[in-house]
mmCIF file of C-alpha atoms and ligand atoms in Angstrom:
data_model
loop_
_atom_site.group_PDB
_atom_site.id
_atom_site.type_symbol
_atom_site.label_atom_id
_atom_site.label_comp_id
_atom_site.label_asym_id
_atom_site.label_seq_id
_atom_site.Cartn_x
_atom_site.Cartn_y
_atom_site.Cartn_z
ATOM 1 C CA MET W 863 -0.070 -0.070 0.234
ATOM 2 C CA LEU W 864 1.152 3.822 -0.583
ATOM 3 C CA THR W 865 3.057 4.461 2.277
ATOM 4 C CA GLN W 866 2.091 7.290 5.213
ATOM 5 C CA LYS W 867 4.441 9.661 4.350
ATOM 6 C CA ASN W 868 3.922 9.659 0.727
ATOM 7 C CA ALA W 869 0.133 9.189 0.992
ATOM 8 C CA PRO W 870 -1.763 11.725 -1.283
ATOM 9 C CA ALA W 871 -5.462 12.635 -0.160
ATOM 10 C CA ARG W 872 -7.795 9.453 -0.656
ATOM 11 C CA HIS W 873 -11.420 9.170 0.050
ATOM 12 C CA PRO W 874 -12.865 5.567 0.385
ATOM 13 C CA LEU W 875 -15.568 4.981 -2.341
ATOM 14 C CA GLY W 876 -15.229 1.367 -3.313
ATOM 15 C CA PHE W 877 -15.025 -2.299 -1.694
ATOM 16 C CA PHE W 878 -11.511 -3.416 -1.562
ATOM 17 C CA PRO W 879 -9.786 -5.664 -2.214
ATOM 18 C CA THR W 880 -11.859 -6.991 -5.129
ATOM 19 C CA PRO W 881 -11.737 -10.745 -5.382
ATOM 20 C CA VAL W 882 -9.012 -12.829 -7.268
ATOM 21 C CA MET W 883 -10.464 -16.140 -8.659
ATOM 22 C CA PRO W 884 -9.062 -18.680 -10.831
ATOM 23 C CA LEU W 885 -11.443 -19.345 -13.897
ATOM 24 C CA ASN W 886 -10.936 -23.205 -13.993
ATOM 25 C CA ARG W 887 -13.507 -23.823 -16.690
ATOM 26 C CA LEU W 888 -11.829 -21.504 -19.213
ATOM 27 C CA THR W 889 -8.655 -22.685 -18.324
ATOM 28 C CA LYS W 890 -9.492 -26.224 -19.042
ATOM 29 C CA ARG W 891 -11.239 -25.473 -22.119
ATOM 30 C CA MET W 892 -8.759 -23.267 -23.756
ATOM 31 C CA ASN W 893 -5.983 -25.846 -22.851
ATOM 32 C CA GLY W 894 -3.567 -23.396 -22.368
ATOM 33 C CA PRO W 895 -2.147 -21.200 -19.312
ATOM 34 C CA ARG W 896 -3.804 -21.129 -15.978
ATOM 35 C CA ILE W 897 -6.407 -17.957 -16.229
ATOM 36 C CA LEU W 898 -7.138 -15.940 -13.145
ATOM 37 C CA MET W 899 -9.414 -12.872 -12.988
ATOM 38 C CA LYS W 900 -9.154 -9.968 -10.762
ATOM 39 C CA ARG W 901 -12.957 -8.717 -10.384
ATOM 40 C CA ASP W 902 -12.744 -5.062 -10.516
ATOM 41 C CA ASP W 903 -16.306 -5.262 -12.030
ATOM 42 C CA GLN W 904 -17.141 -5.585 -8.052
ATOM 43 C CA THR W 905 -15.499 -2.258 -6.681
ATOM 44 C CA GLY W 906 -18.957 -0.918 -5.715
ATOM 45 C CA LEU W 907 -20.131 2.750 -7.133
ATOM 46 C CA ALA W 908 -23.267 1.900 -8.933
ATOM 47 C CA SER W 909 -22.249 -1.540 -10.734
ATOM 48 C CA GLY W 910 -18.470 -1.514 -10.224
ATOM 49 C CA GLY W 911 -15.650 -0.866 -12.717
ATOM 50 C CA ASN W 912 -11.729 0.322 -12.542
ATOM 51 C CA LYS W 913 -12.578 4.112 -12.507
ATOM 52 C CA THR W 914 -13.549 3.782 -8.843
ATOM 53 C CA ARG W 915 -9.732 3.248 -7.669
ATOM 54 C CA LYS W 916 -8.994 6.449 -9.597
ATOM 55 C CA LEU W 917 -11.880 8.107 -8.240
ATOM 56 C CA GLU W 918 -10.659 7.590 -4.658
ATOM 57 C CA PHE W 919 -7.522 9.675 -5.240
ATOM 58 C CA LEU W 920 -9.048 12.237 -7.474
ATOM 59 C CA ILE W 921 -12.331 13.141 -5.245
ATOM 60 C CA GLY W 922 -9.621 13.009 -2.144
ATOM 61 C CA GLU W 923 -8.212 16.385 -3.932
ATOM 62 C CA ALA W 924 -11.470 17.671 -4.752
ATOM 63 C CA LEU W 925 -12.541 17.261 -1.179
ATOM 64 C CA ALA W 926 -9.123 18.485 0.380
ATOM 65 C CA THR W 927 -9.209 21.552 -1.962
ATOM 66 C CA GLY W 928 -12.800 22.527 -1.209
ATOM 67 C CA CYS W 929 -14.374 21.928 -4.533
ATOM 68 C CA ASP W 930 -18.320 21.655 -4.748
ATOM 69 C CA THR W 931 -18.675 20.229 -8.287
ATOM 70 C CA LEU W 932 -17.008 17.376 -10.340
ATOM 71 C CA VAL W 933 -16.769 17.981 -14.020
ATOM 72 C CA THR W 934 -15.841 15.429 -16.390
ATOM 73 C CA GLY W 935 -16.614 13.910 -19.670
ATOM 74 C CA GLY W 936 -16.461 10.788 -22.225
ATOM 75 C CA ALA W 937 -18.936 9.147 -24.547
ATOM 76 C CA ALA W 938 -22.720 8.502 -23.830
ATOM 77 C CA GLN W 939 -21.856 5.241 -22.551
ATOM 78 C CA SER W 940 -19.050 5.927 -20.359
ATOM 79 C CA ASN W 941 -18.571 3.917 -17.463
ATOM 80 C CA HIS W 942 -16.088 6.337 -16.061
ATOM 81 C CA CYS W 943 -18.809 9.349 -16.347
ATOM 82 C CA ARG W 944 -21.379 6.859 -14.445
ATOM 83 C CA GLN W 945 -18.894 6.249 -11.606
ATOM 84 C CA THR W 946 -18.020 9.709 -11.384
ATOM 85 C CA VAL W 947 -21.867 10.859 -10.908
ATOM 86 C CA ALA W 948 -22.217 8.088 -8.322
ATOM 87 C CA ALA W 949 -18.922 8.934 -6.333
ATOM 88 C CA ALA W 950 -20.156 12.711 -6.600
ATOM 89 C CA ALA W 951 -24.036 11.864 -5.106
ATOM 90 C CA CYS W 952 -22.550 9.843 -2.158
ATOM 91 C CA CYS W 953 -19.964 12.792 -1.291
ATOM 92 C CA GLY W 954 -22.523 15.482 -1.697
ATOM 93 C CA LEU W 955 -20.923 17.115 -4.760
ATOM 94 C CA ARG W 956 -22.776 18.164 -7.973
ATOM 95 C CA CYS W 957 -21.517 16.618 -11.260
ATOM 96 C CA HIS W 958 -21.597 17.963 -14.828
ATOM 97 C CA LEU W 959 -20.875 15.632 -17.548
ATOM 98 C CA ALA W 960 -19.920 16.512 -21.030
ATOM 99 C CA LEU W 961 -20.960 13.562 -23.092
ATOM 100 C CA GLY W 962 -20.441 12.957 -26.739
ATOM 101 C CA GLY W 963 -23.210 12.487 -29.332
ATOM 102 C CA GLU W 964 -26.637 13.981 -29.233
ATOM 103 C CA PRO W 965 -29.449 13.123 -26.490
ATOM 104 C CA PRO W 966 -31.036 9.771 -27.676
ATOM 105 C CA THR W 967 -34.822 9.136 -27.455
ATOM 106 C CA THR W 968 -34.210 6.390 -24.941
ATOM 107 C CA ALA W 969 -31.527 6.866 -22.364
ATOM 108 C CA ASP W 970 -30.671 3.213 -21.652
ATOM 109 C CA GLY W 971 -27.338 1.500 -20.118
ATOM 110 C CA ASN W 972 -25.069 3.881 -18.550
ATOM 111 C CA LEU W 973 -26.930 7.403 -19.473
ATOM 112 C CA LEU W 974 -30.052 5.582 -17.478
ATOM 113 C CA LEU W 975 -27.793 5.462 -14.248
ATOM 114 C CA ASP W 976 -26.454 8.936 -15.017
ATOM 115 C CA ASN W 977 -29.552 10.572 -14.814
ATOM 116 C CA MET W 978 -30.829 8.617 -12.118
ATOM 117 C CA LEU W 979 -27.647 9.452 -9.982
ATOM 118 C CA GLY W 980 -28.309 13.323 -10.779
ATOM 119 C CA ALA W 981 -25.787 14.176 -13.329
ATOM 120 C CA HIS W 982 -26.360 17.415 -15.270
ATOM 121 C CA ILE W 983 -25.631 16.423 -18.818
ATOM 122 C CA HIS W 984 -24.045 18.736 -21.664
ATOM 123 C CA TRP W 985 -24.192 16.763 -25.258
ATOM 124 C CA THR W 986 -21.227 17.864 -27.074
ATOM 125 C CA GLY W 987 -21.799 15.995 -30.218
ATOM 126 C CA LYS W 988 -18.679 14.828 -32.169
ATOM 127 C CA PHE W 989 -16.600 15.548 -29.002
ATOM 128 C CA ARG W 990 -16.343 12.323 -26.706
ATOM 129 C CA LYS W 991 -13.173 12.860 -24.937
ATOM 130 C CA GLY W 992 -14.051 15.800 -22.783
ATOM 131 C CA GLU W 993 -12.839 18.441 -25.027
ATOM 132 C CA LYS W 994 -15.769 20.865 -23.802
ATOM 133 C CA ILE W 995 -14.862 20.560 -19.817
ATOM 134 C CA PRO W 996 -13.317 23.976 -20.102
ATOM 135 C CA ASP W 997 -16.366 25.601 -21.174
ATOM 136 C CA ILE W 998 -18.380 23.889 -18.776
ATOM 137 C CA VAL W 999 -15.842 25.010 -15.970
ATOM 138 C CA ASN W 1000 -16.147 28.713 -17.237
ATOM 139 C CA GLU W 1001 -19.863 28.841 -16.848
ATOM 140 C CA LEU W 1002 -19.686 27.099 -13.406
ATOM 141 C CA GLU W 1003 -17.045 29.395 -12.141
ATOM 142 C CA LYS W 1004 -19.108 32.383 -13.300
ATOM 143 C CA GLN W 1005 -22.127 31.045 -11.470
ATOM 144 C CA GLY W 1006 -20.040 31.048 -8.334
ATOM 145 C CA HIS W 1007 -19.385 27.170 -8.103
ATOM 146 C CA ARG W 1008 -15.942 25.542 -7.631
ATOM 147 C CA PRO W 1009 -15.543 23.032 -9.954
ATOM 148 C CA TYR W 1010 -12.956 20.192 -9.858
ATOM 149 C CA VAL W 1011 -12.086 18.738 -13.063
ATOM 150 C CA ILE W 1012 -11.638 15.255 -13.782
ATOM 151 C CA PRO W 1013 -10.068 14.369 -17.231
ATOM 152 C CA TYR W 1014 -11.302 11.759 -19.659
ATOM 153 C CA GLY W 1015 -11.231 8.557 -18.114
ATOM 154 C CA GLY W 1016 -9.776 10.168 -15.054
ATOM 155 C CA SER W 1017 -6.739 9.362 -16.529
ATOM 156 C CA ASN W 1018 -4.028 11.714 -15.063
ATOM 157 C CA PRO W 1019 -1.228 11.034 -12.631
ATOM 158 C CA ARG W 1020 -3.370 11.549 -9.709
ATOM 159 C CA GLY W 1021 -5.902 8.899 -11.086
ATOM 160 C CA ALA W 1022 -3.359 6.301 -12.035
ATOM 161 C CA LEU W 1023 -2.483 6.453 -8.056
ATOM 162 C CA GLY W 1024 -5.485 4.112 -7.700
ATOM 163 C CA PHE W 1025 -3.751 1.312 -9.731
ATOM 164 C CA VAL W 1026 -0.537 1.742 -8.219
ATOM 165 C CA ASP W 1027 -2.503 0.713 -4.993
ATOM 166 C CA GLY W 1028 -4.286 -1.929 -6.991
ATOM 167 C CA VAL W 1029 -1.038 -3.756 -7.792
ATOM 168 C CA ALA W 1030 0.073 -3.523 -4.195
ATOM 169 C CA GLU W 1031 -3.421 -4.936 -3.210
ATOM 170 C CA LEU W 1032 -3.112 -7.849 -5.888
ATOM 171 C CA ILE W 1033 0.375 -8.761 -4.631
ATOM 172 C CA GLU W 1034 -0.630 -9.076 -1.358
ATOM 173 C CA GLN W 1035 -3.520 -11.508 -2.367
ATOM 174 C CA LEU W 1036 -1.257 -13.689 -4.447
ATOM 175 C CA ARG W 1037 1.261 -13.855 -1.610
ATOM 176 C CA ALA W 1038 -1.353 -14.933 0.744
ATOM 177 C CA ASP W 1039 -2.490 -17.477 -1.600
ATOM 178 C CA ASP W 1040 0.958 -18.407 -2.623
ATOM 179 C CA ILE W 1041 0.299 -17.666 -6.141
ATOM 180 C CA SER W 1042 2.800 -16.454 -8.792
ATOM 181 C CA ILE W 1043 1.525 -15.036 -11.938
ATOM 182 C CA ASP W 1044 3.556 -14.623 -15.315
ATOM 183 C CA ALA W 1045 1.169 -11.616 -16.998
ATOM 184 C CA ILE W 1046 -1.815 -9.523 -16.353
ATOM 185 C CA VAL W 1047 -3.760 -8.807 -19.194
ATOM 186 C CA PHE W 1048 -6.342 -5.576 -19.421
ATOM 187 C CA ALA W 1049 -8.247 -3.223 -21.575
ATOM 188 C CA SER W 1050 -6.150 -0.161 -22.053
ATOM 189 C CA SER W 1051 -8.056 3.096 -23.334
ATOM 190 C CA SER W 1052 -7.302 6.329 -21.706
ATOM 191 C CA GLY W 1053 -4.198 5.223 -20.091
ATOM 192 C CA GLY W 1054 -4.717 5.785 -16.486
ATOM 193 C CA THR W 1055 -5.198 2.068 -15.497
ATOM 194 C CA HIS W 1056 -2.040 1.074 -17.395
ATOM 195 C CA ALA W 1057 0.414 3.878 -16.152
ATOM 196 C CA GLY W 1058 -0.740 3.084 -12.690
ATOM 197 C CA LEU W 1059 -0.049 -0.644 -13.061
ATOM 198 C CA MET W 1060 3.344 0.282 -14.527
ATOM 199 C CA VAL W 1061 4.261 2.061 -11.659
ATOM 200 C CA GLY W 1062 3.122 -0.226 -8.875
ATOM 201 C CA LYS W 1063 4.727 -3.044 -10.609
ATOM 202 C CA GLU W 1064 8.109 -1.056 -10.827
ATOM 203 C CA ILE W 1065 7.485 -0.319 -7.177
ATOM 204 C CA ALA W 1066 7.030 -3.629 -5.868
ATOM 205 C CA ALA W 1067 9.992 -4.854 -8.128
ATOM 206 C CA ALA W 1068 7.465 -7.424 -9.637
ATOM 207 C CA ASN W 1069 8.251 -9.670 -12.955
ATOM 208 C CA PHE W 1070 5.246 -10.201 -14.413
ATOM 209 C CA GLU W 1071 4.148 -8.876 -17.779
ATOM 210 C CA LEU W 1072 1.851 -5.957 -18.412
ATOM 211 C CA ILE W 1073 -0.029 -6.376 -21.581
ATOM 212 C CA GLY W 1074 -2.521 -4.028 -22.363
ATOM 213 C CA ILE W 1075 -5.214 -4.416 -25.311
ATOM 214 C CA ALA W 1076 -5.869 -1.368 -27.246
ATOM 215 C CA ILE W 1077 -9.455 -0.224 -27.241
ATOM 216 C CA ASP W 1078 -9.406 2.670 -29.476
ATOM 217 C CA LYS W 1079 -8.143 3.222 -32.951
ATOM 218 C CA GLU W 1080 -7.124 6.773 -32.404
ATOM 219 C CA GLU W 1081 -4.365 8.511 -30.916
ATOM 220 C CA ALA W 1082 -4.725 9.230 -27.163
ATOM 221 C CA GLY W 1083 -5.414 12.775 -25.778
ATOM 222 C CA THR W 1084 -5.887 15.957 -28.049
ATOM 223 C CA GLY W 1085 -2.376 16.300 -29.141
ATOM 224 C CA LYS W 1086 -0.298 13.993 -31.296
ATOM 225 C CA LYS W 1087 0.845 11.596 -28.983
ATOM 226 C CA THR W 1088 0.391 7.763 -29.469
ATOM 227 C CA LEU W 1089 -1.207 5.891 -26.579
ATOM 228 C CA ALA W 1090 1.905 4.382 -25.476
ATOM 229 C CA GLU W 1091 3.639 8.040 -25.283
ATOM 230 C CA HIS W 1092 0.628 9.150 -23.638
ATOM 231 C CA ILE W 1093 0.558 6.256 -21.026
ATOM 232 C CA ALA W 1094 4.481 6.607 -20.298
ATOM 233 C CA GLU W 1095 3.975 10.369 -19.611
ATOM 234 C CA ILE W 1096 1.192 9.559 -17.012
ATOM 235 C CA ALA W 1097 3.299 7.075 -15.446
ATOM 236 C CA THR W 1098 6.205 9.469 -15.087
ATOM 237 C CA GLY W 1099 3.943 11.998 -13.457
ATOM 238 C CA THR W 1100 2.513 9.349 -10.944
ATOM 239 C CA ALA W 1101 5.870 8.251 -10.038
ATOM 240 C CA GLU W 1102 6.672 11.794 -9.412
ATOM 241 C CA LEU W 1103 3.746 12.395 -7.247
ATOM 242 C CA LEU W 1104 4.874 9.438 -4.932
ATOM 243 C CA HIS W 1105 8.442 10.770 -4.874
ATOM 244 C CA PHE W 1106 9.484 7.377 -6.748
ATOM 245 C CA PRO W 1107 12.397 8.448 -8.971
ATOM 246 C CA THR W 1108 11.367 6.377 -12.216
ATOM 247 C CA THR W 1109 10.647 7.921 -15.670
ATOM 248 C CA PHE W 1110 9.067 5.935 -18.279
ATOM 249 C CA THR W 1111 9.297 5.919 -22.081
ATOM 250 C CA ALA W 1112 6.818 4.478 -24.727
ATOM 251 C CA ALA W 1113 9.280 1.553 -25.156
ATOM 252 C CA ASP W 1114 8.194 0.668 -21.604
ATOM 253 C CA VAL W 1115 4.739 0.081 -22.872
ATOM 254 C CA THR W 1116 3.336 -3.512 -23.837
ATOM 255 C CA LEU W 1117 0.209 -2.512 -26.066
ATOM 256 C CA PHE W 1118 -1.627 -4.818 -28.547
ATOM 257 C CA ASP W 1119 -3.103 -2.471 -30.906
ATOM 258 C CA ASN W 1120 -4.535 -5.407 -33.369
ATOM 259 C CA TYR W 1121 -7.847 -6.068 -31.852
ATOM 260 C CA THR W 1122 -9.518 -2.455 -32.494
ATOM 261 C CA GLY W 1123 -11.774 -4.020 -35.079
ATOM 262 C CA LYS W 1124 -14.170 -1.268 -36.498
ATOM 263 C CA GLY W 1125 -13.193 1.102 -33.665
ATOM 264 C CA TYR W 1126 -14.357 2.365 -30.228
ATOM 265 C CA GLY W 1127 -17.598 0.988 -29.337
ATOM 266 C CA MET W 1128 -18.313 -0.946 -32.440
ATOM 267 C CA VAL W 1129 -18.951 -5.038 -31.671
ATOM 268 C CA GLY W 1130 -17.547 -7.347 -33.823
ATOM 269 C CA LYS W 1131 -17.000 -11.073 -33.768
ATOM 270 C CA LEU W 1132 -14.176 -11.196 -31.661
ATOM 271 C CA GLU W 1133 -16.165 -9.093 -28.611
ATOM 272 C CA LYS W 1134 -19.231 -11.360 -29.163
ATOM 273 C CA ASN W 1135 -17.385 -14.590 -28.998
ATOM 274 C CA ALA W 1136 -15.680 -13.526 -25.914
ATOM 275 C CA LEU W 1137 -18.811 -12.213 -23.991
ATOM 276 C CA ARG W 1138 -20.630 -15.495 -24.792
ATOM 277 C CA LEU W 1139 -17.530 -17.894 -24.016
ATOM 278 C CA ILE W 1140 -16.995 -16.155 -20.522
ATOM 279 C CA ALA W 1141 -20.844 -16.054 -19.816
ATOM 280 C CA LYS W 1142 -21.368 -19.621 -20.730
ATOM 281 C CA THR W 1143 -18.197 -21.047 -19.275
ATOM 282 C CA GLU W 1144 -17.707 -19.246 -16.401
ATOM 283 C CA GLY W 1145 -20.836 -17.273 -15.563
ATOM 284 C CA ILE W 1146 -19.544 -13.892 -15.650
ATOM 285 C CA LEU W 1147 -20.597 -10.954 -17.527
ATOM 286 C CA LEU W 1148 -18.298 -8.969 -19.740
ATOM 287 C CA ASP W 1149 -18.727 -5.711 -21.602
ATOM 288 C CA PRO W 1150 -19.252 -5.125 -25.131
ATOM 289 C CA VAL W 1151 -16.648 -2.217 -25.503
ATOM 290 C CA TYR W 1152 -13.704 -2.755 -23.084
ATOM 291 C CA THR W 1153 -13.732 -6.124 -21.526
ATOM 292 C CA GLY W 1154 -14.944 -8.271 -24.285
ATOM 293 C CA ARG W 1155 -12.316 -6.825 -26.838
ATOM 294 C CA ALA W 1156 -9.653 -7.205 -24.265
ATOM 295 C CA MET W 1157 -10.848 -10.942 -23.588
ATOM 296 C CA GLY W 1158 -11.205 -11.376 -27.151
ATOM 297 C CA GLY W 1159 -7.478 -10.291 -27.324
ATOM 298 C CA LEU W 1160 -6.184 -12.724 -24.403
ATOM 299 C CA LEU W 1161 -8.036 -15.624 -26.173
ATOM 300 C CA ASN W 1162 -6.375 -15.006 -29.578
ATOM 301 C CA LEU W 1163 -2.866 -14.536 -27.965
ATOM 302 C CA ILE W 1164 -3.583 -18.166 -25.942
ATOM 303 C CA ASP W 1165 -4.644 -19.463 -29.406
ATOM 304 C CA GLN W 1166 -1.275 -18.169 -30.992
ATOM 305 C CA GLY W 1167 0.656 -20.054 -28.307
ATOM 306 C CA LYS W 1168 1.905 -16.642 -26.522
ATOM 307 C CA PHE W 1169 1.780 -18.577 -23.192
ATOM 308 C CA SER W 1170 2.674 -21.973 -22.230
ATOM 309 C CA ALA W 1171 0.412 -24.355 -20.520
ATOM 310 C CA GLY W 1172 2.403 -24.017 -17.265
ATOM 311 C CA GLU W 1173 2.023 -20.198 -17.201
ATOM 312 C CA THR W 1174 -0.451 -18.172 -15.098
ATOM 313 C CA VAL W 1175 -2.203 -15.213 -16.649
ATOM 314 C CA LEU W 1176 -4.158 -12.750 -14.802
ATOM 315 C CA PHE W 1177 -7.201 -10.989 -16.571
ATOM 316 C CA TRP W 1178 -8.054 -7.786 -14.899
ATOM 317 C CA HIS W 1179 -11.781 -7.234 -15.044
ATOM 318 C CA THR W 1180 -12.429 -3.643 -15.487
ATOM 319 C CA GLY W 1181 -16.187 -3.636 -15.492
ATOM 320 C CA GLY W 1182 -18.708 -1.868 -17.887
ATOM 321 C CA LEU W 1183 -21.544 -4.070 -17.007
ATOM 322 C CA PRO W 1184 -24.406 -1.090 -17.675
ATOM 323 C CA ALA W 1185 -23.125 -0.653 -21.292
ATOM 324 C CA LEU W 1186 -24.098 -4.214 -22.057
ATOM 325 C CA PHE W 1187 -27.956 -3.158 -21.920
ATOM 326 C CA SER W 1188 -27.480 -0.559 -24.473
ATOM 327 C CA TYR W 1189 -26.214 -3.321 -26.945
ATOM 328 C CA ALA W 1190 -29.022 -5.140 -26.758
ATOM 329 C CA GLN W 1191 -29.841 -5.248 -30.519
ATOM 330 C CA GLU W 1192 -26.021 -5.568 -31.747
ATOM 331 C CA LEU W 1193 -26.021 -8.755 -29.264
ATOM 332 C CA GLN W 1194 -28.970 -10.495 -30.393
HETATM 333 C C1 PLP M 191 -12.430 3.231 -18.731
HETATM 334 C C2 PLP M 191 -12.580 1.655 -18.746
HETATM 335 C C3 PLP M 191 -11.090 0.943 -19.259
HETATM 336 C C4 PLP M 191 -10.096 1.240 -19.445
HETATM 337 O O1 PLP M 191 -9.167 2.020 -18.676
HETATM 338 P P1 PLP M 191 -8.151 3.366 -18.766
HETATM 339 O O2 PLP M 191 -7.780 3.740 -17.587
HETATM 340 O O3 PLP M 191 -9.152 4.408 -19.576
HETATM 341 O O4 PLP M 191 -7.488 2.873 -19.932
HETATM 342 C C5 PLP M 191 -11.482 -0.629 -19.532
HETATM 343 N N1 PLP M 191 -12.545 -1.101 -19.063
HETATM 344 C C6 PLP M 191 -13.714 -0.479 -18.609
HETATM 345 C C7 PLP M 191 -14.994 -1.083 -18.296
HETATM 346 C C8 PLP M 191 -13.737 0.887 -18.521
HETATM 347 O O5 PLP M 191 -14.431 1.697 -18.188
#
């Protein structure tokens, strides 16, 4: 865990530690490495997900600095936005969301929950990565509010602290059960999860491989950076916050970007097969945008012989359940 001396402000929001479980039936079926799953779909905050870990540190700072309103953004079905509104509700903060697209006739999935949890929604057309957050902040400040900005995906050095802590949590669990793992596979999109895992691994001097499955075709952020460069930059910032003297470059980032299919949020065969297989063999639900794609990538890597039968691979389930219900048609 993060040491007392270095401890940045943190506000408890989730249920931790999340369980680690063996997927015995899937392991048998794949005839490959032993497969474990870290259940961050069980973190709380109105049906769970990886953003809860980041939000504990982001909201820790928001509260410590006397802010009264959270502002963030994402796609219409953003899990990050839903978890942020839930966190705002239980902390007594207001929450404004910049959501990509136009208001739909029926608000389902995460959007249904955003409304229920009390979000103030601003529809931002083609901008689905929080590009309009500064305009909203300006408006709120004029009205006398004290906004706290949480970037797209909660992915900045402070948010990534959640996954530094997540690695420490995992290592403690594995140690208690005398398990060693060879790799962690997870969905990588806005960069904060990946960056936090890298810093956590470095601090623990662990030697498992970190394998991110890229979800998004486009480059990260608003600049011309690649996702790997963006992740390395966040990781360097996170290490700095912890006074841990390490810098990271894109070469330190392992990212498979060959599973992005038709692009962000587009469900193809890869995702459908992974969703069905995990549901039917393990009774576990993945989501169509992130974990379905990442699991599809893992299954493909196993088929290609990336891991030997004697190895152990941990899939980090990052949540996303509510999005499933807005994909009813595509998944039929
Ligand atoms: C946001 C999200 C991710 C990706 O995490 P990043 O930190 O943005 O890379 C993965 N899975 C789910 C379900 C998510 O909502």
